[in-house]
Amino acid sequence: MKRIVMGLWSALLFFVITSSTIWAQATAQISGAVRDQTGALLPGVEITATQTETGVARMTVTNETGAYVLSNLAVGPYRLEAALQGFRTFVQSGIVLQVNASPVINVVLEVGQVTEQIEVQADAALVETRTSSVGLVIESQRISELPLNGRNVGDLITLAGAAVQTGIVTGRLFSGAQIAIGGGVPTGTDYSLDGANHINFLTGVGLDLPFPDATQEFKVETGGLSANRGSSSAVAAVTKSGTNDFHGDLFEFLRNDLFNARQYFSTTQSSLKRNQYGGTMGGPIVKNKLFFFGGYQGTKLRSDPTNTQAFIPTAAMLAGDWTAFASPACNAGKPVVLKTPFVNNQINRAQYSKVAMYITTRVLATIPEQPDACGLITYGGAITKQDNWQLVSKVDYQKSSQHSIFGRFLATSQYFPNGLSLTKNLLRSGAIGTDALSTSYALGDTYLIGAHIVQAFRLSVNRIRNWQIGNSFFSLCDAGATFFYCGNSPTWISGSTITGAFTFGSSFGGADKAHWPYWNPWSAQMNDDVSVVKGAHQVSFGGGTLYGRMIEQARFADGGQLTFNGSVTGLGLADFMTGRLFTLFQGQPNKHQANQLNLNLYATDTWKLTPRLTANLGVRWDPYLPQRIPDIVSGIPGAVYNFNHDRFLKGIYSTVFNNAPAGFYFPGDPGFPGKSGIDNQWWHFTPRAGFAWDVKGDGKTSLRASYSYGYVFMTGIWREDTSGSNPWGGRTTLTQPGGGLDAPWRDNGGSPFPYVVDKNAPFAPRGLFLTQKPNMKTLNVYSWNLSLQRQIGANWLASASYIGTRTLHVWGQYPINPAVFLGFQPCMLDGVQYPTCSTTANTDARRLLSLERPRDGDKIGHLAEFDDGGVQKYNGMLLSLQRRVARGVTVSGNYTWSHCQGNYVDINQNGPPANETYTKPGDRNFDNGNCLSDRRQIFNATAIAQTPKFFNHTMQTLASDWTVSGIYRASSGAPLNIVTGTDMALSGTNLQRPNQISANAYKDRSGRPLTQWVDSAAFSAPALGTYGNVGWNSLVGPGTWSFDMALSRTFNVHEAQRFEIRVEAFNVTNSFRPGCVQGATGCSPAGISGVPSVGGGITIGNSTALNSNTFGQIRTALDSRILQFALKYVF
């Protein structure tokens, strides 16, 4: 099979490379049939479609059935002509083609002279009677006129309905929104720009689209996509092009906190200043032949809001008195009693850690305000200084009526400095800076081989260069720690967390460029597509290939990531002050490279069964060729390996790394699958089927249904954490080390760092590992839909759709080296006597592999095995109502009612670390609940209205040329996962859940500031050695909404020139809108502007910890009212 398909593929590539055609843009098509007045079909009719802005014309001839198809047409306004000797020429103008649209325009010719014309001024019908997918176009007017917070076109994607933003990738992952469309996974969406691949290979989400003045339109589709797309949903955008007239604009958008409401929970008004400025220009180089378009936007942002809360040690705590901090007033209404041996919530100062005291002294010295009795302070946690820009250029060349070529370039730059370059507050030491540049290239042409055959070959290259800028302050060695190596982190401590208090530390290294880590992905894709019209069939076939590579240099844990969660004293801050370290996570700098090759072939048939019924059939071949990890040097493999338990028990060792524990094998060891660890899977054939029924034959009512089956492949970053394993990155986690914070490696033979990665490299104790089975299946998505559309009048379209999605083989992780609960009696483990056999202090000694083979097991801490058994099910109803532009008014609205259920999995596919596993070893379904993307109800509405032209001079001066627009969005809350925050099951797994002891888990669902959304009294920690009864994602956070408006007035200064003054208001009513429920490790309530980002994109979901002293409270908010002013010059 492999030889056969590779032979076919080689033949296809030869055909592609030797052909003279190079590309098709994101396009549309017109189809239909021509009849005479008696209803007889007319073959041989000459059909011509002319793009009225460029003068570019396409011609075809109706076939023997009287049918015609004009495919691969550029979007924009068109005039359609039909001519046949003996009949009057038919002309229809006012047709506007949108991206991926497929309107049916049937023509009736009247007997007469061909020189006589019958002219019709009408747009195409709104009802879709040819394709089967469910979709919505966001056209140019809405992109330019709607109030767009941040001028990010991608924020409009969720307006399509049945779309949920599950996170925002930032920092090392560059930028982009993770959006689940139609119940699929965020990485299951095919993003394209001008028909070219527009996906960040690192994360699998879309790259930034051009700014609003440079984007023509985009379409969001889901359910029943054609076989030319391998995904379950798609976003296809189009860059603006030049025309026969010079056109463009100059603009500046301004924000200043003088005009904004104070941010909720902020103690002072920030000094926000943002300028977004730039312009566009397009026009002819040679009329009707060669056109250009270009644009630039710069963004400068300065902001210092004081609305971030933290709890720091007070003078009383420093003196040993913890009574106030442990009181109900400081702990969400529940008192805390410090655990034995502490009495009356007092701690002897002599028990404080010298390292903790050093850190505390340095932190307190940089905080400009005094805490209250609980230690609460509010500080500038989001101070920023950003300098970003975007550049876009495009050239279109109409070589002949049969041959068109275009090229497009897009560059997006982001720069913002690290936190400590803007403030001395060490609580900002975790704010990493970014210096990144994304570039995207597209080239192509469309060629008509004959009247009924169109070929398109496309090529794209996307590349990101991304440096991360850490902070320099002091190291653990500077703080007095012993038995710790700081050579790789001379001036910083890695990002560290104190539950219920504060975070500090810089995850990615110091501020000097020699220590900057980087992530540099790139990808190249080419596709060849052929469309042939024959009789009642429109057959399309083709194929493509994508090659991607990511190269990174990571420094995640050089300085030691520290966690204090209250396991010892009952309070995270008390654990920190006494040096009771829960976990130390440390590694050394490491490089990682992953290469990916994707191949595909497809064939589709759009078959006109009857004049009113069209069938859509297709099949796609999508083999899975897993990522290959190249050798780091000759003879030393890259970071890929497998683990086999049977080999471990038999004591079978690797011949590649001499110190590897038994059971591990690497490239070069017998039986290891190539350079990937996973077998190639060639037999991936996916069918597609659907129909579109023109119910009455008038093009005004359609009933459509479809079924599709496709694959979603892993993102480029998926194996990032594998590269941090032993021996490459040496990452290891010590749980409650005996030396505590002051001497972390004292009881583990001293620090293993640094070392050289070679055949004799050491394997640090309790290393973190991620492995997989060679026969891992890749994620696949089944989707189906049933849709009813009805055009009302000339401009209204109503639709009702059912969307179903079932996602199988979603990758999660099993913990295959958990700590075993051995009861509470005394016992001896690996020669050490323990008075209590099962405690968090001996978690590592109780791990399964340590009990089975202590010599090898002691080198293994968290060991996760990728599991391909995750399932996600979605059922949704999408109702929509749309009015296209008529008399200056356009309206669009939709309502989604849906439910998504599934397993706890990383649907964002950012490459989970080894400790991000299912909660209960061996039981995937214990973590079954609402999907991360589950929002039961979503409502979106947009409207744009322009005042009419008045003839009265006074009325014209006062009331003409005004435009008002608005966006209203509302959504149910995001799933909320309640966790204990500590290891009550004594299994070493994270995100364990408590017991729910009250029927009602909510307390105050008003959503007001500082209210208790979740009732802490409704939960209790389970008994040691057991798991709680609370289901995963079983609660729901606060719902949210946004209401934004814009008002503008234009002043004509010349026939084709005008000025526009504009004011925009975001959160018009200045209403309080709750953010995340407190204790959350990650949050994206509804995908609405102002939602906190997912830090680095690596957190699964919104988990609220019971041991947080602000558990269940509402202490964050979305933006208060923001005003934005703009001035535009349009020509």
PDB file of N, CA and C in Angstrom, residues 721-792:
ATOM      1  N   ASP A 721       7.029  19.288  25.682  1.00  0.00           N
ATOM      2  CA  ASP A 721       7.421  18.849  27.022  1.00  0.00           C
ATOM      3  C   ASP A 721       8.222  17.556  26.983  1.00  0.00           C
ATOM      4  N   THR A 722       8.055  16.774  25.918  1.00  0.00           N
ATOM      5  CA  THR A 722       8.895  15.586  25.777  1.00  0.00           C
ATOM      6  C   THR A 722      10.366  15.982  25.698  1.00  0.00           C
ATOM      7  N   SER A 723      10.647  17.113  25.055  1.00  0.00           N
ATOM      8  CA  SER A 723      12.033  17.558  24.907  1.00  0.00           C
ATOM      9  C   SER A 723      12.650  17.969  26.230  1.00  0.00           C
ATOM     10  N   GLY A 724      11.795  18.267  27.208  1.00  0.00           N
ATOM     11  CA  GLY A 724      12.332  18.640  28.517  1.00  0.00           C
ATOM     12  C   GLY A 724      12.639  17.452  29.400  1.00  0.00           C
ATOM     13  N   SER A 725      12.310  16.250  28.924  1.00  0.00           N
ATOM     14  CA  SER A 725      12.537  15.051  29.730  1.00  0.00           C
ATOM     15  C   SER A 725      14.024  14.724  29.818  1.00  0.00           C
ATOM     16  N   ASN A 726      14.353  13.785  30.674  1.00  0.00           N
ATOM     17  CA  ASN A 726      15.707  13.253  30.742  1.00  0.00           C
ATOM     18  C   ASN A 726      16.006  12.462  29.479  1.00  0.00           C
ATOM     19  N   PRO A 727      17.192  12.576  28.918  1.00  0.00           N
ATOM     20  CA  PRO A 727      18.295  13.371  29.453  1.00  0.00           C
ATOM     21  C   PRO A 727      18.398  14.779  28.881  1.00  0.00           C
ATOM     22  N   TRP A 728      17.531  15.139  27.893  1.00  0.00           N
ATOM     23  CA  TRP A 728      17.740  16.379  27.139  1.00  0.00           C
ATOM     24  C   TRP A 728      17.557  17.612  28.022  1.00  0.00           C
ATOM     25  N   GLY A 729      16.374  17.767  28.595  1.00  0.00           N
ATOM     26  CA  GLY A 729      16.118  18.930  29.447  1.00  0.00           C
ATOM     27  C   GLY A 729      16.229  18.629  30.922  1.00  0.00           C
ATOM     28  N   GLY A 730      16.289  17.361  31.270  1.00  0.00           N
ATOM     29  CA  GLY A 730      16.496  16.970  32.656  1.00  0.00           C
ATOM     30  C   GLY A 730      15.416  17.397  33.624  1.00  0.00           C
ATOM     31  N   ARG A 731      14.225  17.692  33.137  1.00  0.00           N
ATOM     32  CA  ARG A 731      13.190  18.212  34.047  1.00  0.00           C
ATOM     33  C   ARG A 731      12.737  17.137  35.021  1.00  0.00           C
ATOM     34  N   THR A 732      12.670  17.564  36.258  1.00  0.00           N
ATOM     35  CA  THR A 732      12.309  16.638  37.328  1.00  0.00           C
ATOM     36  C   THR A 732      11.503  17.376  38.379  1.00  0.00           C
ATOM     37  N   THR A 733      10.678  16.653  39.085  1.00  0.00           N
ATOM     38  CA  THR A 733       9.874  17.236  40.151  1.00  0.00           C
ATOM     39  C   THR A 733      10.152  16.501  41.450  1.00  0.00           C
ATOM     40  N   LEU A 734      10.603  17.236  42.452  1.00  0.00           N
ATOM     41  CA  LEU A 734      10.759  16.691  43.793  1.00  0.00           C
ATOM     42  C   LEU A 734       9.533  17.076  44.610  1.00  0.00           C
ATOM     43  N   THR A 735       8.873  16.095  45.195  1.00  0.00           N
ATOM     44  CA  THR A 735       7.689  16.353  46.013  1.00  0.00           C
ATOM     45  C   THR A 735       8.083  16.374  47.485  1.00  0.00           C
ATOM     46  N   GLN A 736       7.801  17.503  48.127  1.00  0.00           N
ATOM     47  CA  GLN A 736       8.125  17.733  49.538  1.00  0.00           C
ATOM     48  C   GLN A 736       9.535  17.248  49.881  1.00  0.00           C
ATOM     49  N   PRO A 737      10.549  17.814  49.207  1.00  0.00           N
ATOM     50  CA  PRO A 737      11.926  17.400  49.504  1.00  0.00           C
ATOM     51  C   PRO A 737      12.283  17.661  50.960  1.00  0.00           C
ATOM     52  N   GLY A 738      13.049  16.758  51.529  1.00  0.00           N
ATOM     53  CA  GLY A 738      13.379  16.858  52.945  1.00  0.00           C
ATOM     54  C   GLY A 738      14.120  18.127  53.303  1.00  0.00           C
ATOM     55  N   GLY A 739      14.933  18.638  52.376  1.00  0.00           N
ATOM     56  CA  GLY A 739      15.666  19.873  52.651  1.00  0.00           C
ATOM     57  C   GLY A 739      14.837  21.119  52.533  1.00  0.00           C
ATOM     58  N   GLY A 740      13.602  20.973  52.060  1.00  0.00           N
ATOM     59  CA  GLY A 740      12.710  22.119  51.950  1.00  0.00           C
ATOM     60  C   GLY A 740      13.239  23.177  51.004  1.00  0.00           C
ATOM     61  N   LEU A 741      12.748  24.394  51.201  1.00  0.00           N
ATOM     62  CA  LEU A 741      13.141  25.507  50.341  1.00  0.00           C
ATOM     63  C   LEU A 741      14.605  25.875  50.523  1.00  0.00           C
ATOM     64  N   ASP A 742      15.152  25.717  51.709  1.00  0.00           N
ATOM     65  CA  ASP A 742      16.523  26.165  51.976  1.00  0.00           C
ATOM     66  C   ASP A 742      17.578  25.242  51.374  1.00  0.00           C
ATOM     67  N   ALA A 743      17.273  23.944  51.218  1.00  0.00           N
ATOM     68  CA  ALA A 743      18.261  22.994  50.675  1.00  0.00           C
ATOM     69  C   ALA A 743      17.531  21.918  49.881  1.00  0.00           C
ATOM     70  N   PRO A 744      16.958  22.275  48.719  1.00  0.00           N
ATOM     71  CA  PRO A 744      16.025  21.366  48.022  1.00  0.00           C
ATOM     72  C   PRO A 744      16.608  20.015  47.650  1.00  0.00           C
ATOM     73  N   TRP A 745      17.890  19.963  47.220  1.00  0.00           N
ATOM     74  CA  TRP A 745      18.463  18.709  46.726  1.00  0.00           C
ATOM     75  C   TRP A 745      19.277  17.975  47.794  1.00  0.00           C
ATOM     76  N   ARG A 746      19.187  18.393  49.017  1.00  0.00           N
ATOM     77  CA  ARG A 746      20.036  17.824  50.066  1.00  0.00           C
ATOM     78  C   ARG A 746      19.855  16.322  50.209  1.00  0.00           C
ATOM     79  N   ASP A 747      18.627  15.845  50.189  1.00  0.00           N
ATOM     80  CA  ASP A 747      18.359  14.425  50.442  1.00  0.00           C
ATOM     81  C   ASP A 747      18.266  13.602  49.156  1.00  0.00           C
ATOM     82  N   ASN A 748      18.664  14.188  48.040  1.00  0.00           N
ATOM     83  CA  ASN A 748      18.577  13.465  46.768  1.00  0.00           C
ATOM     84  C   ASN A 748      19.929  13.388  46.077  1.00  0.00           C
ATOM     85  N   GLY A 749      20.967  13.373  46.878  1.00  0.00           N
ATOM     86  CA  GLY A 749      22.306  13.216  46.320  1.00  0.00           C
ATOM     87  C   GLY A 749      22.892  14.475  45.727  1.00  0.00           C
ATOM     88  N   GLY A 750      22.306  15.626  46.027  1.00  0.00           N
ATOM     89  CA  GLY A 750      22.786  16.875  45.453  1.00  0.00           C
ATOM     90  C   GLY A 750      22.202  17.130  44.078  1.00  0.00           C
ATOM     91  N   SER A 751      22.368  18.341  43.607  1.00  0.00           N
ATOM     92  CA  SER A 751      21.801  18.710  42.320  1.00  0.00           C
ATOM     93  C   SER A 751      22.487  17.953  41.190  1.00  0.00           C
ATOM     94  N   PRO A 752      21.716  17.441  40.236  1.00  0.00           N
ATOM     95  CA  PRO A 752      22.315  16.738  39.092  1.00  0.00           C
ATOM     96  C   PRO A 752      22.791  17.683  37.988  1.00  0.00           C
ATOM     97  N   PHE A 753      22.530  18.975  38.150  1.00  0.00           N
ATOM     98  CA  PHE A 753      22.833  19.932  37.090  1.00  0.00           C
ATOM     99  C   PHE A 753      24.157  20.631  37.360  1.00  0.00           C
ATOM    100  N   PRO A 754      24.876  21.014  36.275  1.00  0.00           N
ATOM    101  CA  PRO A 754      24.579  20.787  34.856  1.00  0.00           C
ATOM    102  C   PRO A 754      25.198  19.480  34.385  1.00  0.00           C
ATOM    103  N   TYR A 755      24.842  19.077  33.178  1.00  0.00           N
ATOM    104  CA  TYR A 755      25.473  17.910  32.577  1.00  0.00           C
ATOM    105  C   TYR A 755      25.388  18.019  31.055  1.00  0.00           C
ATOM    106  N   VAL A 756      26.174  17.229  30.379  1.00  0.00           N
ATOM    107  CA  VAL A 756      26.220  17.217  28.923  1.00  0.00           C
ATOM    108  C   VAL A 756      25.354  16.065  28.419  1.00  0.00           C
ATOM    109  N   VAL A 757      24.561  16.334  27.393  1.00  0.00           N
ATOM    110  CA  VAL A 757      23.704  15.296  26.820  1.00  0.00           C
ATOM    111  C   VAL A 757      24.523  14.466  25.841  1.00  0.00           C
ATOM    112  N   ASP A 758      24.909  13.287  26.286  1.00  0.00           N
ATOM    113  CA  ASP A 758      25.609  12.343  25.422  1.00  0.00           C
ATOM    114  C   ASP A 758      25.193  10.936  25.831  1.00  0.00           C
ATOM    115  N   LYS A 759      25.865   9.950  25.331  1.00  0.00           N
ATOM    116  CA  LYS A 759      25.483   8.563  25.584  1.00  0.00           C
ATOM    117  C   LYS A 759      25.503   8.240  27.082  1.00  0.00           C
ATOM    118  N   ASN A 760      26.387   8.925  27.840  1.00  0.00           N
ATOM    119  CA  ASN A 760      26.522   8.649  29.267  1.00  0.00           C
ATOM    120  C   ASN A 760      25.845   9.707  30.136  1.00  0.00           C
ATOM    121  N   ALA A 761      24.936  10.470  29.564  1.00  0.00           N
ATOM    122  CA  ALA A 761      24.258  11.523  30.323  1.00  0.00           C
ATOM    123  C   ALA A 761      23.503  10.922  31.506  1.00  0.00           C
ATOM    124  N   PRO A 762      23.527  11.614  32.652  1.00  0.00           N
ATOM    125  CA  PRO A 762      22.781  11.113  33.816  1.00  0.00           C
ATOM    126  C   PRO A 762      21.281  11.329  33.640  1.00  0.00           C
ATOM    127  N   PHE A 763      20.506  10.543  34.349  1.00  0.00           N
ATOM    128  CA  PHE A 763      19.061  10.734  34.409  1.00  0.00           C
ATOM    129  C   PHE A 763      18.738  11.187  35.831  1.00  0.00           C
ATOM    130  N   ALA A 764      18.275  12.438  35.946  1.00  0.00           N
ATOM    131  CA  ALA A 764      18.011  13.011  37.255  1.00  0.00           C
ATOM    132  C   ALA A 764      16.925  12.219  37.976  1.00  0.00           C
ATOM    133  N   PRO A 765      16.974  12.167  39.300  1.00  0.00           N
ATOM    134  CA  PRO A 765      15.937  11.441  40.038  1.00  0.00           C
ATOM    135  C   PRO A 765      14.572  12.086  39.838  1.00  0.00           C
ATOM    136  N   ARG A 766      13.564  11.248  39.799  1.00  0.00           N
ATOM    137  CA  ARG A 766      12.169  11.663  39.687  1.00  0.00           C
ATOM    138  C   ARG A 766      11.924  12.521  38.443  1.00  0.00           C
ATOM    139  N   GLY A 767      12.518  12.116  37.335  1.00  0.00           N
ATOM    140  CA  GLY A 767      12.334  12.835  36.080  1.00  0.00           C
ATOM    141  C   GLY A 767      10.907  12.755  35.584  1.00  0.00           C
ATOM    142  N   LEU A 768      10.535  13.745  34.777  1.00  0.00           N
ATOM    143  CA  LEU A 768       9.204  13.779  34.172  1.00  0.00           C
ATOM    144  C   LEU A 768       9.294  13.214  32.764  1.00  0.00           C
ATOM    145  N   PHE A 769       8.383  12.306  32.428  1.00  0.00           N
ATOM    146  CA  PHE A 769       8.415  11.650  31.127  1.00  0.00           C
ATOM    147  C   PHE A 769       7.014  11.589  30.529  1.00  0.00           C
ATOM    148  N   LEU A 770       6.963  11.676  29.193  1.00  0.00           N
ATOM    149  CA  LEU A 770       5.724  11.486  28.442  1.00  0.00           C
ATOM    150  C   LEU A 770       6.000  10.455  27.358  1.00  0.00           C
ATOM    151  N   THR A 771       5.180   9.438  27.295  1.00  0.00           N
ATOM    152  CA  THR A 771       5.397   8.377  26.314  1.00  0.00           C
ATOM    153  C   THR A 771       4.104   8.106  25.567  1.00  0.00           C
ATOM    154  N   GLN A 772       4.190   7.265  24.554  1.00  0.00           N
ATOM    155  CA  GLN A 772       3.011   6.927  23.769  1.00  0.00           C
ATOM    156  C   GLN A 772       3.117   5.513  23.245  1.00  0.00           C
ATOM    157  N   LYS A 773       1.993   4.952  22.850  1.00  0.00           N
ATOM    158  CA  LYS A 773       1.966   3.638  22.228  1.00  0.00           C
ATOM    159  C   LYS A 773       2.271   3.792  20.741  1.00  0.00           C
ATOM    160  N   PRO A 774       2.993   2.841  20.156  1.00  0.00           N
ATOM    161  CA  PRO A 774       3.301   2.957  18.719  1.00  0.00           C
ATOM    162  C   PRO A 774       2.080   2.996  17.822  1.00  0.00           C
ATOM    163  N   ASN A 775       0.958   2.420  18.277  1.00  0.00           N
ATOM    164  CA  ASN A 775      -0.232   2.364  17.412  1.00  0.00           C
ATOM    165  C   ASN A 775      -1.245   3.461  17.753  1.00  0.00           C
ATOM    166  N   MET A 776      -0.769   4.609  18.250  1.00  0.00           N
ATOM    167  CA  MET A 776      -1.664   5.718  18.588  1.00  0.00           C
ATOM    168  C   MET A 776      -2.496   6.140  17.373  1.00  0.00           C
ATOM    169  N   LYS A 777      -3.794   6.305  17.596  1.00  0.00           N
ATOM    170  CA  LYS A 777      -4.684   6.798  16.541  1.00  0.00           C
ATOM    171  C   LYS A 777      -4.762   8.311  16.621  1.00  0.00           C
ATOM    172  N   THR A 778      -4.938   8.944  15.481  1.00  0.00           N
ATOM    173  CA  THR A 778      -5.057  10.393  15.466  1.00  0.00           C
ATOM    174  C   THR A 778      -6.511  10.809  15.618  1.00  0.00           C
ATOM    175  N   LEU A 779      -6.708  12.010  16.101  1.00  0.00           N
ATOM    176  CA  LEU A 779      -8.046  12.524  16.375  1.00  0.00           C
ATOM    177  C   LEU A 779      -8.867  12.597  15.082  1.00  0.00           C
ATOM    178  N   ASN A 780     -10.136  12.156  15.153  1.00  0.00           N
ATOM    179  CA  ASN A 780     -11.012  12.318  14.002  1.00  0.00           C
ATOM    180  C   ASN A 780     -12.367  12.856  14.429  1.00  0.00           C
ATOM    181  N   VAL A 781     -13.000  13.540  13.495  1.00  0.00           N
ATOM    182  CA  VAL A 781     -14.244  14.256  13.778  1.00  0.00           C
ATOM    183  C   VAL A 781     -15.324  13.820  12.796  1.00  0.00           C
ATOM    184  N   TYR A 782     -16.453  13.372  13.327  1.00  0.00           N
ATOM    185  CA  TYR A 782     -17.647  13.103  12.535  1.00  0.00           C
ATOM    186  C   TYR A 782     -18.593  14.293  12.743  1.00  0.00           C
ATOM    187  N   SER A 783     -19.097  14.858  11.678  1.00  0.00           N
ATOM    188  CA  SER A 783     -20.039  15.963  11.833  1.00  0.00           C
ATOM    189  C   SER A 783     -21.184  15.805  10.845  1.00  0.00           C
ATOM    190  N   TRP A 784     -22.344  16.275  11.246  1.00  0.00           N
ATOM    191  CA  TRP A 784     -23.524  16.188  10.395  1.00  0.00           C
ATOM    192  C   TRP A 784     -24.422  17.379  10.700  1.00  0.00           C
ATOM    193  N   ASN A 785     -25.258  17.712   9.741  1.00  0.00           N
ATOM    194  CA  ASN A 785     -26.161  18.835   9.969  1.00  0.00           C
ATOM    195  C   ASN A 785     -27.415  18.686   9.131  1.00  0.00           C
ATOM    196  N   LEU A 786     -28.454  19.379   9.544  1.00  0.00           N
ATOM    197  CA  LEU A 786     -29.708  19.487   8.805  1.00  0.00           C
ATOM    198  C   LEU A 786     -30.107  20.949   8.877  1.00  0.00           C
ATOM    199  N   SER A 787     -30.288  21.584   7.721  1.00  0.00           N
ATOM    200  CA  SER A 787     -30.490  23.027   7.692  1.00  0.00           C
ATOM    201  C   SER A 787     -31.656  23.402   6.797  1.00  0.00           C
ATOM    202  N   LEU A 788     -32.492  24.309   7.284  1.00  0.00           N
ATOM    203  CA  LEU A 788     -33.617  24.840   6.525  1.00  0.00           C
ATOM    204  C   LEU A 788     -33.413  26.339   6.351  1.00  0.00           C
ATOM    205  N   GLN A 789     -33.460  26.822   5.099  1.00  0.00           N
ATOM    206  CA  GLN A 789     -33.295  28.242   4.809  1.00  0.00           C
ATOM    207  C   GLN A 789     -34.515  28.762   4.070  1.00  0.00           C
ATOM    208  N   ARG A 790     -34.866  30.026   4.354  1.00  0.00           N
ATOM    209  CA  ARG A 790     -35.990  30.652   3.673  1.00  0.00           C
ATOM    210  C   ARG A 790     -35.685  32.132   3.461  1.00  0.00           C
ATOM    211  N   GLN A 791     -35.751  32.564   2.198  1.00  0.00           N
ATOM    212  CA  GLN A 791     -35.586  33.980   1.897  1.00  0.00           C
ATOM    213  C   GLN A 791     -36.927  34.661   2.035  1.00  0.00           C
ATOM    214  N   ILE A 792     -36.924  35.783   2.777  1.00  0.00           N
ATOM    215  CA  ILE A 792     -38.143  36.545   3.020  1.00  0.00           C
ATOM    216  C   ILE A 792     -37.994  37.886   2.321  1.00  0.00           C
TER     217      ILE A 792
END
